[in-house]
Amino acid sequence: MGLPVRGFLTTVRPATVDDVDLLVAWHADPEVSRYWDDETFTVEEIRARLEREPVDAWIVEADGEPAGYLQSWWEEEGPRRGGLDGFLIPRARGRGLMPDAARALAQSLLEAGWSYVTVDPYEWNERAVRGWRNAGFVEVSRHDPDEEHLAPWVLMRFAP
């Protein structure tokens, strides 16, 4: 993980233990958890998630205020490559913040040597598919539910 990444509308900074309570509260909101398979997390679970390898946790800020979460994860075999997952809190939605933050983070990962960056939204989450598209991700394929996805999903790849 590195320094903050700046978009036009957002700053994406590394999440820290100071963000644990914020992340617990965000995930407890049904308008957030519904996009994360209804998962909620305790303080201890969030602390553990912040220490996961191979995942980096990020806070999306807009106008100096926390507005959402991104995580970048990578595959441990072969060239550095991986994907993003993320959400905005409800009051931050609809302003183009996630496409801005995702574009900035994905571009920074490519500049750091990643060979590609992907996302995997559920087909039913049209807002996310549209947001990732606005960030510069293009559809690669569609898939049925599997061990990581509870519903049909779309594989998208960052194509700046």
C-alpha positions as a printed Julia matrix, in Angstrom:
160×3 Matrix{Float64}:
   0.0     0.0     0.0
   1.26    3.46   -0.57
   0.55    7.12   -0.47
  -2.85    8.61   -1.11
  -4.04    8.54   -4.72
  -5.75   11.65   -6.04
  -8.56   11.76   -8.55
 -10.31   14.9    -9.75
 -13.11   14.65   -7.16
 -11.64   12.26   -4.61
  -8.62   11.19   -2.64
  -8.08    7.49   -1.97
  -5.97    6.96    1.14
  -4.84    3.82    2.92
  -7.3     2.68    5.59
  -5.87    2.48    9.11
  -6.93    1.18   12.51
  -8.37    4.67   13.09
 -11.0     3.79   10.45
 -12.18    0.56   12.11
 -15.29    2.01   13.81
 -16.22    3.86   10.62
 -15.94    0.69    8.54
 -17.96   -1.34   11.06
 -20.72    1.29   10.95
 -20.69    1.51    7.16
 -20.96   -2.26    6.72
 -23.81   -2.36    9.28
 -25.9    -0.05    7.05
 -28.32   -2.22    5.02
 -27.8     0.16    2.07
 -24.14   -0.87    2.07
 -24.29   -4.5     3.2
 -26.83   -5.42    0.52
 -24.07   -4.89   -2.04
 -21.64   -7.06   -0.01
 -23.8   -10.2     0.23
 -25.38   -8.78    3.43
 -22.09   -9.2     5.3
 -21.51   -7.15    8.42
 -18.34   -7.14   10.51
 -17.35   -6.72   14.14
 -14.5    -4.47   15.25
 -12.23   -7.52   15.51
 -13.19   -8.72   12.04
 -12.51   -5.32   10.48
  -9.13   -5.15   12.23
  -8.3    -8.57   10.77
  -9.52   -7.5     7.32
  -7.2    -4.49    7.4
  -4.26   -6.85    7.93
  -5.14   -9.32    5.17
  -2.64  -10.33    2.54
  -3.01   -9.92   -0.37
  -5.52   -7.07    0.07
  -4.99   -3.34    0.57
  -7.85   -1.37    2.14
  -8.54    2.23    1.1
 -10.84    5.03    2.25
 -12.39    7.22   -0.44
 -12.6    10.86    0.62
 -14.48   13.7    -1.05
 -14.18   17.29    0.13
 -12.0    16.02    2.98
 -14.69   13.69    4.34
 -14.79    9.87    4.23
 -17.26    8.83    1.55
 -16.55    5.19    0.8
 -14.27    2.19    0.73
 -12.14    0.48   -1.9
  -9.99   -2.59   -1.61
  -7.38   -3.69   -4.08
  -6.48   -7.37   -4.05
  -3.92   -9.22   -6.05
  -3.15  -12.72   -7.15
  -0.04  -14.11   -5.53
   1.08  -16.2    -8.5
   2.54  -14.82  -11.7
   2.72  -11.17  -12.68
   1.1    -8.62  -10.34
  -2.56   -8.43  -11.27
  -5.83   -8.31   -9.42
  -8.98   -6.36   -8.84
 -10.98   -3.79   -6.95
 -14.09   -3.97   -4.79
 -15.77   -0.98   -3.23
 -18.78    1.02   -2.17
 -19.86    4.55   -1.4
 -21.97    5.43    1.6
 -25.53    6.33    0.57
 -25.22   10.11    0.93
 -22.13   10.14   -1.33
 -23.77    8.32   -4.24
 -24.82    9.85   -7.53
 -22.0    12.42   -7.76
 -19.46   10.45   -9.8
 -17.2     9.87   -6.81
 -16.66    6.11   -7.19
 -15.79    6.25  -10.89
 -13.3     9.0   -10.08
 -11.76    7.11   -7.16
 -11.69    3.75   -8.97
 -10.13    5.26  -12.08
  -7.41    6.96  -10.02
  -6.63    3.82   -7.99
  -6.69    1.46  -11.0
  -4.4     3.79  -12.96
  -1.98    4.0   -10.02
  -1.88    0.18   -9.81
  -1.04   -0.09  -13.51
   1.66    2.56  -13.07
   3.03    0.48  -10.16
   3.48   -2.46  -12.52
   0.2    -4.38  -12.38
  -0.54   -6.1   -15.68
  -4.3    -5.58  -15.3
  -7.07   -4.59  -12.87
 -10.55   -6.13  -12.84
 -13.9    -5.75  -11.05
 -16.74   -8.27  -10.69
 -20.1    -6.6    -9.95
 -23.32   -8.55   -9.82
 -25.43   -8.26  -12.98
 -28.38   -7.03  -10.89
 -26.34   -4.08   -9.6
 -26.78   -1.93  -12.69
 -25.59    1.18  -10.84
 -22.26   -0.5   -10.06
 -21.83   -1.84  -13.59
 -22.48    1.65  -14.95
 -20.14    3.23  -12.37
 -17.3     0.81  -13.17
 -17.88    1.49  -16.88
 -17.66    5.23  -16.2
 -14.37    4.57  -14.38
 -12.89    2.99  -17.52
 -13.68   -0.72  -17.01
 -15.01   -2.69  -19.99
 -17.02   -5.88  -19.88
 -15.0    -9.02  -20.57
 -17.52  -11.76  -19.77
 -20.6   -12.75  -17.77
 -20.68  -15.63  -15.31
 -23.06  -17.77  -13.3
 -22.92  -17.84   -9.49
 -19.87  -19.59   -8.07
 -18.04  -20.02   -4.74
 -17.31  -16.27   -4.55
 -20.5   -14.86   -6.11
 -24.06  -15.52   -4.94
 -25.64  -14.28   -8.18
 -24.71  -13.88  -11.86
 -21.82  -11.46  -12.24
 -19.88   -9.45  -14.8
 -16.1    -9.55  -15.19
 -14.81   -6.13  -16.22
 -11.23   -5.02  -16.93
  -9.72   -1.55  -16.61
  -8.91   -0.19  -20.07
  -7.65    3.37  -19.71
